Coordinates of C-alpha atoms and ligand atoms in Angstrom, one line a residue:
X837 CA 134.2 105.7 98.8
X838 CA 130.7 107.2 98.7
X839 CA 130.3 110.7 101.1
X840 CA 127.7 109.4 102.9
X841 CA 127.6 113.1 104.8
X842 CA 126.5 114.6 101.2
X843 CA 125.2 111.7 99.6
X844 CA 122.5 111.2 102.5
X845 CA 120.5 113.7 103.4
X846 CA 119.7 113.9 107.5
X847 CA 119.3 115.8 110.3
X848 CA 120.7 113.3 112.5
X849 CA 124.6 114.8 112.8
X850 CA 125.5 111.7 110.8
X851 CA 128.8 113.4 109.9
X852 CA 129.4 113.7 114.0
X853 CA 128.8 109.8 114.3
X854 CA 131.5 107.5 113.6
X855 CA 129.9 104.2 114.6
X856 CA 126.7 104.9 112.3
X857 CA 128.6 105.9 109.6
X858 CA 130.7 102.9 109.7
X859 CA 127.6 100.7 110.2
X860 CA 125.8 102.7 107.4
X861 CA 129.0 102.4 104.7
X862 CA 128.6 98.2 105.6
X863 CA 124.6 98.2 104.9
X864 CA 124.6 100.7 102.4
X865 CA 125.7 98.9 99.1
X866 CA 123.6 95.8 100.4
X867 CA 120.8 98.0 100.1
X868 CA 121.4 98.8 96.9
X869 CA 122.1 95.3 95.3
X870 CA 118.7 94.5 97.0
X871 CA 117.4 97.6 95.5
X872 CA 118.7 96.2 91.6
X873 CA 117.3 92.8 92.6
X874 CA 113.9 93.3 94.2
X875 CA 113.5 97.2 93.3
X876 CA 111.2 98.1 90.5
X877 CA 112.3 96.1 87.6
X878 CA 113.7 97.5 84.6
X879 CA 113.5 100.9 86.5
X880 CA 117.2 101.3 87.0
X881 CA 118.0 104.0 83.4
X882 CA 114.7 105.8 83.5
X883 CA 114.8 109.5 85.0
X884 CA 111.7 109.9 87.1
X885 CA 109.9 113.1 87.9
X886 CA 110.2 112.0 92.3
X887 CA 109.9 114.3 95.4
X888 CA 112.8 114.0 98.0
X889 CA 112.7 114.8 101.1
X890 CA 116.5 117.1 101.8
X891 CA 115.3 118.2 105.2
X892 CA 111.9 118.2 107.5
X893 CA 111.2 122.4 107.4
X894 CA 108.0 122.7 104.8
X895 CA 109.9 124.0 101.9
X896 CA 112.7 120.5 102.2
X897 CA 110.7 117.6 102.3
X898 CA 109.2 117.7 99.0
X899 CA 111.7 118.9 96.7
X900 CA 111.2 117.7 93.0
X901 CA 113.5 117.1 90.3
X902 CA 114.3 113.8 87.5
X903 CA 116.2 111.0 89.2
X904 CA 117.5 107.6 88.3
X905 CA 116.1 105.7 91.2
X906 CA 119.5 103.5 92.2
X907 CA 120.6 107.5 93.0
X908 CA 117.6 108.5 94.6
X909 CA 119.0 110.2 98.2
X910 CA 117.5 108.2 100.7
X911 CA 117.5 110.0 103.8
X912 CA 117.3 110.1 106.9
X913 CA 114.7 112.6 109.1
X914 CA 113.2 112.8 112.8
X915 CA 110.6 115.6 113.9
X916 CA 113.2 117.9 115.5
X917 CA 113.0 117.3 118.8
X918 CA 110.8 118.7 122.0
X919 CA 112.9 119.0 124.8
X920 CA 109.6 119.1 126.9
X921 CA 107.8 115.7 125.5
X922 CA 107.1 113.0 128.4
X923 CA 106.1 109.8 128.1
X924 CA 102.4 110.1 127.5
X925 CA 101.1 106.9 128.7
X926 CA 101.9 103.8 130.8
X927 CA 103.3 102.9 134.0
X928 CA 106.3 105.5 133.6
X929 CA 104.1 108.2 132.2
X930 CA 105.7 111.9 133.5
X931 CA 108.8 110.8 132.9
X932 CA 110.9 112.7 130.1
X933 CA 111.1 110.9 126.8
X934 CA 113.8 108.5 126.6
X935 CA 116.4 109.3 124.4
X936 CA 117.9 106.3 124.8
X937 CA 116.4 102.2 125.0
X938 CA 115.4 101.1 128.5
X939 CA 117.3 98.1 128.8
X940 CA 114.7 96.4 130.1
X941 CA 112.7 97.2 126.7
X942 CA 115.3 96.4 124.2
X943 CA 114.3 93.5 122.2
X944 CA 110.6 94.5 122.6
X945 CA 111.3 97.8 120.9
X946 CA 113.8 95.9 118.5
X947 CA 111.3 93.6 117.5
X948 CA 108.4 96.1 116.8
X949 CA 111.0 98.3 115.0
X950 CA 111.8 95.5 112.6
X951 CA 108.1 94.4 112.1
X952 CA 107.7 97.8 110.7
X953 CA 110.9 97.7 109.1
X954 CA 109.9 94.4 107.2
X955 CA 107.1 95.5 105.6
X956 CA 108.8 98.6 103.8
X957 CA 110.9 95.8 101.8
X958 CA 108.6 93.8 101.1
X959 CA 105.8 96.4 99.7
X960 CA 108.4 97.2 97.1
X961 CA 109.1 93.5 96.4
X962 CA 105.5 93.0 95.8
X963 CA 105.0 96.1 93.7
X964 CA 108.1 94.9 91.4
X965 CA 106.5 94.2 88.5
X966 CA 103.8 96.7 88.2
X967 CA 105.7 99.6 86.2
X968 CA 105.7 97.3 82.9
X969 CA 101.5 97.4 83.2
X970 CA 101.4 101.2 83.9
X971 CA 97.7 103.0 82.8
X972 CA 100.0 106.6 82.3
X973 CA 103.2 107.9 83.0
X974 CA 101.6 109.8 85.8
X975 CA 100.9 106.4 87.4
X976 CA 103.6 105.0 86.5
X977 CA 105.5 108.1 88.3
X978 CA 103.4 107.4 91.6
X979 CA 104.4 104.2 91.8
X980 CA 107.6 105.0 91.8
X981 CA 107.6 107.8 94.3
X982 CA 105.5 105.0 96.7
X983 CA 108.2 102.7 96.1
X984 CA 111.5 105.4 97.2
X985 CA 109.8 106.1 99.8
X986 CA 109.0 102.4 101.1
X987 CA 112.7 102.4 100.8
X988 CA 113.3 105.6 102.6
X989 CA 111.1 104.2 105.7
X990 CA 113.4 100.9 105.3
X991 CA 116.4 103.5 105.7
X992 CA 114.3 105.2 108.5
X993 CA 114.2 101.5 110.7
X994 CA 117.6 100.6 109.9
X995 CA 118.9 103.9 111.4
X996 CA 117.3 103.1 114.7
X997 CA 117.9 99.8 114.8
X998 CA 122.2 100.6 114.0
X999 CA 122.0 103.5 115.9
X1000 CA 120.6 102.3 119.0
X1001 CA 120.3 98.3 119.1
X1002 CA 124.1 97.7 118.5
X1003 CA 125.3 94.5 117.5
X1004 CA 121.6 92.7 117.2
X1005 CA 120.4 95.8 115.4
X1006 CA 123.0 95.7 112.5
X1007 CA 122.0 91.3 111.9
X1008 CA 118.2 92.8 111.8
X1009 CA 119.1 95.1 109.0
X1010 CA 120.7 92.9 107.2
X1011 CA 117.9 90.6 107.9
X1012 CA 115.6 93.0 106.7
X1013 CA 117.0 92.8 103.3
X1014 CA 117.1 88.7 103.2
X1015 CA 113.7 88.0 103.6
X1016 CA 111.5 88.5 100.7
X1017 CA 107.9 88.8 100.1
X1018 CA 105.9 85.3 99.6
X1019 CA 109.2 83.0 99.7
X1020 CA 108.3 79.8 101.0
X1021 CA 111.6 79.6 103.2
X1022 CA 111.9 83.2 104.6
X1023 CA 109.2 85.4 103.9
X1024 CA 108.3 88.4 105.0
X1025 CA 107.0 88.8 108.5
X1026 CA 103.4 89.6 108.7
X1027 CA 100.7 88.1 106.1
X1028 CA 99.4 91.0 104.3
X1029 CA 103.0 91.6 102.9
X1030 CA 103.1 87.8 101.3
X1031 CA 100.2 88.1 99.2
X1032 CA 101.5 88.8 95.5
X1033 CA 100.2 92.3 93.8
X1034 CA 100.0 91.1 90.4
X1035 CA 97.8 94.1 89.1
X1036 CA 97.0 97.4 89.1
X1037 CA 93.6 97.1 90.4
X1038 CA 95.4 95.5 93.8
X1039 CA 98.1 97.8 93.6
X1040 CA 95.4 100.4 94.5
X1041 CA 93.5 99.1 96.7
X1042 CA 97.1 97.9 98.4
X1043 CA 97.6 101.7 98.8
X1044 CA 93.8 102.7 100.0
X1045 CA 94.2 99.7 102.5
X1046 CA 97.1 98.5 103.5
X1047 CA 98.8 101.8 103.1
X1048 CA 96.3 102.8 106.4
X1049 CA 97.1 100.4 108.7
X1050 CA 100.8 102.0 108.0
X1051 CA 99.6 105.2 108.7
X1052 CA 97.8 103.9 111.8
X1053 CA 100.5 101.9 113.4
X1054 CA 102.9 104.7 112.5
X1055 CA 100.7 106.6 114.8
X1056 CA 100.7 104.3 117.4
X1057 CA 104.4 103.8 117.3
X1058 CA 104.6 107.9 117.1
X1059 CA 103.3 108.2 121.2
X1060 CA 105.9 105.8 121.5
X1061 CA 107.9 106.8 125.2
X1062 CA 111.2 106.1 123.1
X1063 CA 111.7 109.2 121.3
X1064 CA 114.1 108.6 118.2
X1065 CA 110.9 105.8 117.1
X1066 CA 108.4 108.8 117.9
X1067 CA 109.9 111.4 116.0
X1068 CA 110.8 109.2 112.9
X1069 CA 107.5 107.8 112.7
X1070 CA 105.9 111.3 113.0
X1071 CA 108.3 112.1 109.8
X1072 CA 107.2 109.3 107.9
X1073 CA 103.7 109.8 107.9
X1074 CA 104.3 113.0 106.4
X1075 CA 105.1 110.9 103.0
X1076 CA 102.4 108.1 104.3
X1077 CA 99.5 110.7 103.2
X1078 CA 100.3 110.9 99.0
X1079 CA 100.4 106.7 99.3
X1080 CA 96.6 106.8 100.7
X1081 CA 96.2 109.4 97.8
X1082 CA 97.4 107.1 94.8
X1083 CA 95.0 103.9 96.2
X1084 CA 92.0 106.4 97.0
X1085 CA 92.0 108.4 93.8
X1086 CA 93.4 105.5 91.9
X1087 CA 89.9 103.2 92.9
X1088 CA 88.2 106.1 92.2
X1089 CA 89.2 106.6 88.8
X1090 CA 88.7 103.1 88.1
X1091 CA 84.9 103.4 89.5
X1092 CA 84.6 106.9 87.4
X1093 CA 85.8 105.2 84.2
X1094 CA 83.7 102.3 84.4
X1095 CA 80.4 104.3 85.4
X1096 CA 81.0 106.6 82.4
X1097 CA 80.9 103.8 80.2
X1098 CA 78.2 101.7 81.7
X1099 CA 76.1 105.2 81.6
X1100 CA 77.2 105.9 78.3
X1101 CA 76.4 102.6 76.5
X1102 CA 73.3 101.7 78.7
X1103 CA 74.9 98.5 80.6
X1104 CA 74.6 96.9 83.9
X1105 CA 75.9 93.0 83.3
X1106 CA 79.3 92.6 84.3
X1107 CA 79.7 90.6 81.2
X1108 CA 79.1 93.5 79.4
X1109 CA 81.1 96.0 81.1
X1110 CA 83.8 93.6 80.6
X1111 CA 83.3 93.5 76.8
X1112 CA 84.1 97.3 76.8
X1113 CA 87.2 96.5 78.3
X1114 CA 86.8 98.6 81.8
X1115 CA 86.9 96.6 84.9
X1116 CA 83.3 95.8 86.4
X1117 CA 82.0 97.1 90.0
X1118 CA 81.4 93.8 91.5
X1119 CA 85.2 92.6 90.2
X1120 CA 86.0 95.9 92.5
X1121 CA 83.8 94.4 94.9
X1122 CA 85.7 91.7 95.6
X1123 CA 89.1 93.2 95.4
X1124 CA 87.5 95.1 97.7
X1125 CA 87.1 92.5 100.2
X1126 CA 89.9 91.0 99.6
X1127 CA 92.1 93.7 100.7
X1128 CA 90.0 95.0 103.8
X1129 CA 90.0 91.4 105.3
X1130 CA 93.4 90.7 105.0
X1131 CA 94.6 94.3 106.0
X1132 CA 92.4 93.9 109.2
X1133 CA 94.7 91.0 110.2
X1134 CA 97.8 92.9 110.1
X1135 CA 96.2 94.5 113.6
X1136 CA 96.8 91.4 115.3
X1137 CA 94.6 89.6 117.8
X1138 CA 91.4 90.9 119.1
X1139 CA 92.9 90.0 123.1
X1140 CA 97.0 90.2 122.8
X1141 CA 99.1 90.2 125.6
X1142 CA 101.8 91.4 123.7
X1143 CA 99.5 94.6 123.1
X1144 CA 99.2 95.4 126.4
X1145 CA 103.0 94.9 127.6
X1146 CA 103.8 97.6 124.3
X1147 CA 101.1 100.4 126.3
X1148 CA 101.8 99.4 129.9
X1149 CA 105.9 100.0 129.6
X1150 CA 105.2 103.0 127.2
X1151 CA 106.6 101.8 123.7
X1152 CA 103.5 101.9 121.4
X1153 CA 100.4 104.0 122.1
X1154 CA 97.0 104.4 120.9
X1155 CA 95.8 106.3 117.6
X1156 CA 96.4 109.9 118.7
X1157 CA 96.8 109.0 122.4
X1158 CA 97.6 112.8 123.7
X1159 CA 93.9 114.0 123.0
X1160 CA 92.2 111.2 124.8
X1161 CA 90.7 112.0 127.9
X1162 CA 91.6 109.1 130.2
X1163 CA 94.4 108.0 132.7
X1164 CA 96.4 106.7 130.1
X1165 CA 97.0 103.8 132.2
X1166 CA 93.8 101.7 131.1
X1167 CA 93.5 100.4 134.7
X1168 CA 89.6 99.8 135.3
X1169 CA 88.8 100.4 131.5
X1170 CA 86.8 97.6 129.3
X1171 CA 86.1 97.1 125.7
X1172 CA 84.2 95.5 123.5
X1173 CA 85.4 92.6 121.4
X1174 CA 84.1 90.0 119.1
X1175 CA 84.1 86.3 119.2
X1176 CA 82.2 83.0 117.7
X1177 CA 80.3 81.1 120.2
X1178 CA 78.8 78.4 118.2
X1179 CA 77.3 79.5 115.4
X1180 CA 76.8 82.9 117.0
X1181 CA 79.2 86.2 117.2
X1182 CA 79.1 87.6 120.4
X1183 CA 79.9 91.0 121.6
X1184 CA 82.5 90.5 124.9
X1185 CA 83.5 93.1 127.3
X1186 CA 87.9 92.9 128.0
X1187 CA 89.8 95.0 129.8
X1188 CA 90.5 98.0 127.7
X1189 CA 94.3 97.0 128.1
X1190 CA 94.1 93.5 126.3
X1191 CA 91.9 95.0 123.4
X1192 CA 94.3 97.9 122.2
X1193 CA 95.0 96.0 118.6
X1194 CA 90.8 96.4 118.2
X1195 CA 90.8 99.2 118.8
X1196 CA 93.2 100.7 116.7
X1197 CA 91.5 98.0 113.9
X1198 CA 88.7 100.3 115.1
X1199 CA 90.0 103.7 114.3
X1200 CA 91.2 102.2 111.2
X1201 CA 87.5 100.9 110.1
X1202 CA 86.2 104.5 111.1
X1203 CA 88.6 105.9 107.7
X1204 CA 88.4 103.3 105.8
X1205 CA 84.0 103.6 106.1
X1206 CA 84.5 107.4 104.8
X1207 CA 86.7 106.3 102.3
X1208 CA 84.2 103.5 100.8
X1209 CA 81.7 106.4 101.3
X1210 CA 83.9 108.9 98.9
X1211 CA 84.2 106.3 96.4
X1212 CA 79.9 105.5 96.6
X1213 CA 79.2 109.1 95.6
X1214 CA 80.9 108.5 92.6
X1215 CA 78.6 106.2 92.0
X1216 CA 75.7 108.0 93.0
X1217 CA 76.5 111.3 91.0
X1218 CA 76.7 108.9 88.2
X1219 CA 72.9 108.0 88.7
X1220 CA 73.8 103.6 89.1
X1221 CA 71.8 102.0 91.8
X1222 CA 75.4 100.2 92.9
X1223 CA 77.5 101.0 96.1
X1224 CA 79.9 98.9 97.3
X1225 CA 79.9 97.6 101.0
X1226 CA 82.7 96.7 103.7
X1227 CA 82.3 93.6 104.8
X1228 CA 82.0 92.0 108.3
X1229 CA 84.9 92.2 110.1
X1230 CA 84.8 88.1 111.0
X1231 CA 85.0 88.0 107.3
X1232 CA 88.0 86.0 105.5
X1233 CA 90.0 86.5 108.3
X1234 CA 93.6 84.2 109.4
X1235 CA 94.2 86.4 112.7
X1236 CA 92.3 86.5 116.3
X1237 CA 89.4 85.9 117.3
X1238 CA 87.7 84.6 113.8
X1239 CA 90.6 82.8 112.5
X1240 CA 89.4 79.4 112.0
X1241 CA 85.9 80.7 111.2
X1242 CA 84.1 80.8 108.4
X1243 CA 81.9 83.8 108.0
X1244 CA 80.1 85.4 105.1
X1245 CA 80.3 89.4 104.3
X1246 CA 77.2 90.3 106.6
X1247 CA 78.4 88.3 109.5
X1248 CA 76.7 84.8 109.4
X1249 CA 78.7 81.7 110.7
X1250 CA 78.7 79.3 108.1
X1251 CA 80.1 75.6 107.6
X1252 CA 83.4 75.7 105.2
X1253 CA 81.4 73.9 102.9
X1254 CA 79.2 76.6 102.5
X1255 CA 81.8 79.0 102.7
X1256 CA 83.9 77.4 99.9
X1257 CA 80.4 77.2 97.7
X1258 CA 80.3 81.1 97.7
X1259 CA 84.0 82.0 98.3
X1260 CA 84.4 83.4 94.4
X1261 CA 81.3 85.4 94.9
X1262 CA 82.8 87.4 97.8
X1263 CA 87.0 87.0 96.9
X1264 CA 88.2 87.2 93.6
X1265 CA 88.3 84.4 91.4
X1266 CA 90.8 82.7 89.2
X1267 CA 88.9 84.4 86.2
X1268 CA 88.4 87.7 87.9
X1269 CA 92.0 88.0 87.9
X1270 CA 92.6 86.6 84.7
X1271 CA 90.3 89.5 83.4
X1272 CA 92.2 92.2 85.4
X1273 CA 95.7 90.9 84.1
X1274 CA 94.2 90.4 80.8
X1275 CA 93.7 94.7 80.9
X1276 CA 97.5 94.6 81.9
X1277 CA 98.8 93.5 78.8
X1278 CA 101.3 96.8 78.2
X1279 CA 102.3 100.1 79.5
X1280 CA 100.7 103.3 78.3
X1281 CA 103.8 105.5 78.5
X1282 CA 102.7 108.6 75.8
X1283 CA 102.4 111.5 77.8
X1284 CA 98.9 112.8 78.6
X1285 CA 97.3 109.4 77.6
X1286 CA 95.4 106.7 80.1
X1287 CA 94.6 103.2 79.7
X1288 CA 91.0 102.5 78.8
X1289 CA 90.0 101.0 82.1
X1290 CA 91.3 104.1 84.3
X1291 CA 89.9 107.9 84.0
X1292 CA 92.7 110.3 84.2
X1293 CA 92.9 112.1 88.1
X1294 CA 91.9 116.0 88.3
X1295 CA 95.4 117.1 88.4
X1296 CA 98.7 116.7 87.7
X1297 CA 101.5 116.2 90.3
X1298 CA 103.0 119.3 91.9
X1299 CA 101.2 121.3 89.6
X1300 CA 102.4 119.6 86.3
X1301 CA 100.0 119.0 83.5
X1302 CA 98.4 115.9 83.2
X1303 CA 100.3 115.3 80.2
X1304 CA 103.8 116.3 81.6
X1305 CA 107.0 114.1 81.1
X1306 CA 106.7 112.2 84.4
X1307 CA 109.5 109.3 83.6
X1308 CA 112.1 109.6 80.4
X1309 CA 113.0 106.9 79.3
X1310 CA 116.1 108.0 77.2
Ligands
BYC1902 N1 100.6 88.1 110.0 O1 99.8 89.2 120.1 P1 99.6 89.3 118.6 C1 103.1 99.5 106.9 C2 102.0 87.6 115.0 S1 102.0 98.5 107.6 C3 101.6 87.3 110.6 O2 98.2 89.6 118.2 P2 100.8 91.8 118.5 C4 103.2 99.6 105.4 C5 102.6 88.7 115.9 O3 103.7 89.3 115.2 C6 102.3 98.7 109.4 N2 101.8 87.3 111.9 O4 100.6 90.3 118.1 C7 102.0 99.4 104.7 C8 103.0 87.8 117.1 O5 104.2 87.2 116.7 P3 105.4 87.0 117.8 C9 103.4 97.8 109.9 C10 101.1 88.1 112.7 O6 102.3 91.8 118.8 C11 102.1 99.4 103.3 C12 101.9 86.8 117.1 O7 101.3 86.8 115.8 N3 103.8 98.1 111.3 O8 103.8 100.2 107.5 O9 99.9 92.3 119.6 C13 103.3 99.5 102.6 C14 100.9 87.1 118.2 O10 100.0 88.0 117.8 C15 100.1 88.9 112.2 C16 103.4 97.4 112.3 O11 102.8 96.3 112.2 C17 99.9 88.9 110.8 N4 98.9 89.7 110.2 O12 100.4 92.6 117.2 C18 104.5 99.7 103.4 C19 103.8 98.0 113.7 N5 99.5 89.6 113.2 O13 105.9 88.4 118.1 C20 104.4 99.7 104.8 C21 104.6 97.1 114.5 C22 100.1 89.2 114.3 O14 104.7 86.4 119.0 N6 104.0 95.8 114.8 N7 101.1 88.3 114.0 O15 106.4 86.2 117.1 C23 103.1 95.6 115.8 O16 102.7 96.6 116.5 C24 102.7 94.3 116.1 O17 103.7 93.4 115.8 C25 101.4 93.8 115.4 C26 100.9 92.4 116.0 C27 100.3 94.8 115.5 C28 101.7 93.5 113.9

């Protein structure tokens, strides 16, 4: 019998808790066989350098220390709670936080809970086969960290949904461990989290992208009126922040690497560039665009109902909703939305309460611009006339108001035969990705060293040298 008061780390009083323990005890070893099946593969003997969080004060949440990842301590954390907090927005705003599900609420909290749930899962699926391609141990240590962590915010769902959805909440956690990413017959639940990550170059800009719209729905779900969601979210964004880090300093090595060596050796063609083995901007280009468009998507629609029900009854907020100036209510508000009228897009004005998944794809755009601007002064110290560009938001898009559509990256409407003429200049094509995976042919795991196409990153992790032990392999 495992001690699941020592062997999980919390500040939930799970030793007080009977029921959760019991229903913890049942999902915990399914967790794990999922974990040997789906987990990082070939992972299971190696002793990696990881941070774990063994409580939420700021000397317990990052504690560091060489574990075998099937005995990582997954556990489980909310922001200690405010006695004071009130729901913040909605028709029941004043009212004290719920401790408890409204009733009336339950299987639209359930269902948002397991939508986040889902994609923790299925990130790690996707990832699975990265660690035999590592550039360095120190990547090859981030990717694990990203991937215990994905697991701990799997752990973090399934505690709210056994602790406080009963009887449907224990099938959605095991639920959560049935689906899997890209399976034809039960994949995962939103599209983003289907799409294979077959290289390093994706796994990056995975992390830059899709990575923030975690952090931004985590936020959203963090104002939620139900306070066991709010305070767990706030918790997990707290490890959110070093998964933006690996995908923003990752593409930014990349872009470093490969400007030193087109500087270096007088290049521009991509042909060339790809003779020196490094991976060529426009390649990143695309990957680029790739990754934005389908990242936008995991929003949801421009005008959702279902948006509006989550803000009006007080279950899922706005990006930082307590330092808006508003009625939190939305009544009279309007915004701005998108759509194609003939071969036009057209700026529409909604009421503000239909439009809340814009608008948080709005906030999200606003990072992701200073990000794309980080990565162009790279460029620009370097002295290259290049910069890379976001593309329209209409752009390659299977949700809302430009699903259906087929529009290029500054916004035209186009036929799809046009469209399909250009689609490899703007996505990647089958050869673009035959060159990245062709840079993917082994692991670089001697300390201190990086794979040719990848600069290595300022610093070290928690003050470790760059060429530090990060993952033993004996
Ligand atoms: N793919 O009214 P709509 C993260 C569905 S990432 C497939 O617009 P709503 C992480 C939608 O579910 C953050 N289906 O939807 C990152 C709905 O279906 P039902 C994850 C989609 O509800 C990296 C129907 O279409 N967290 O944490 O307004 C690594 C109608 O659409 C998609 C959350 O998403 C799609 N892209 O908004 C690890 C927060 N988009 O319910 C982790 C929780 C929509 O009618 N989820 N649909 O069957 C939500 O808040 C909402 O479910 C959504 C959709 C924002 C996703």
């Amino acid at each position: 019998m495992i001690n699941y008061i020592e062997k999980i780390p919390n500040n939930v009083d799970l030793g007080q808790d009977r029921i959760l323990q019991r229903a913890l005890e049942h999902w915990q070893p399914a967790y794990l066989n999922w974990w040997y099946e789906m987990g990082p593969s070939e992972s299971h003997a190696l002793q990696v350098y990881l941070r774990t969080a063994i409580s939420v004060e700021p000397d317990g949440w990052a504690q560091f220390g060489y574990v075998r990842m099937p005995e990582y301590r997954w556990g489980i954390f909310l922001q200690p709670r405010d006695q004071n907090r009130q729901v913040n927005f909605g028709v029941r705003k004043g009212e004290a936080a719920w401790q408890e599900v409204p009733g009336e609420h339950r299987s639209t909290l359930r269902r948002l809970v397991v939508t986040q749930g889902d994609t923790e899962p299925a990130s790690v699926e996707q990832q699975k086969l990265l660690g035999q391609s590592c550039p360095s141990l120190y990547d090859l240590r981030n990717i694990f960290q990203v991937n215990v962590e994905e697991g701990r915010h799997l752990w973090a769902m399934v505690y709210l949904l056994h602790r406080y959805f009963g009887r449907d909440g224990r099938e959605e956690a095991e639920a959560l461990l049935e689906r899997r990413s890209g399976d034809a017959d039960n994949p995962r639940i939103l599209g983003a989290f289907n799409e294979p990550t077959p290289d390093w170059l994706a796994f990056f800009m995975f992390t830059f992208f899709t990575d923030r719209d975690g952090k931004f729905q985590l936020c959203s779900l963090a104002e939620s009126g139900f306070d066991p969601l709010a305070r767990t979210c706030r918790f997990m964004l707290t490890e959110e922040a070093h998964h933006m880090f690996v995908g923003e300093t990752g593409i930014s090595r990349i872009i470093q690497r490969t400007c030193d060596v087109m500087k270096e050796n007088k290049i521009d063609a991509p042909s060339d560039v790809r003779q020196l083995g490094v991976i060529d901007l426009q390649t990143l280009q695309r990957y680029l665009n790739f990754h934005y468009s389908v990242t936008l998507d995991l929003y949801g629609s421009d005008v959702s109902s279902n948006a509006a029900n989550y803000y009006t009854n007080g279950l899922k907020g706005r990006f930082e909703e307590t330092k808006i100036n508003d009625d939190h209510l939305l009544s009279d508000a309007q915004y701005p939305v998108l759509e194609v009228v003939g071969e036009k897009i057209v700026s529409k004005s909604v009421p503000a309460l239909t439009a809340l998944n814009e608008r948080l794809r709005d906030d999200y755009i606003k990072e992701i611009e200073s990000g794309v601007g980080r990565w162009n002064r790279i460029i620009e110290k370097s002295g290259l006339p290049h910069r890379l560009n976001l593309p329209h938001k209409g752009f390659h898009r299977g949700i809302g108001n430009f699903a259906g559509h087929y529009i290029n990256l500054t916004g035209e409407v186009l036929s799809e035969e046009a469209w399909k003429k250009h689609e490899h200049e703007w996505l990647p094509s089958p050869e673009d990705k035959a060159y990245v995976q062709s840079l993917m042919s082994g692991r670089v795991v001697e300390p201190g060293k990086f794979a040719n196409w990848i600069a290595p990153p300022r610093a070290g992790i928690n003050n470790q040298p760059l060429n530090f032990e990060y993952v033993r392999f004996d």
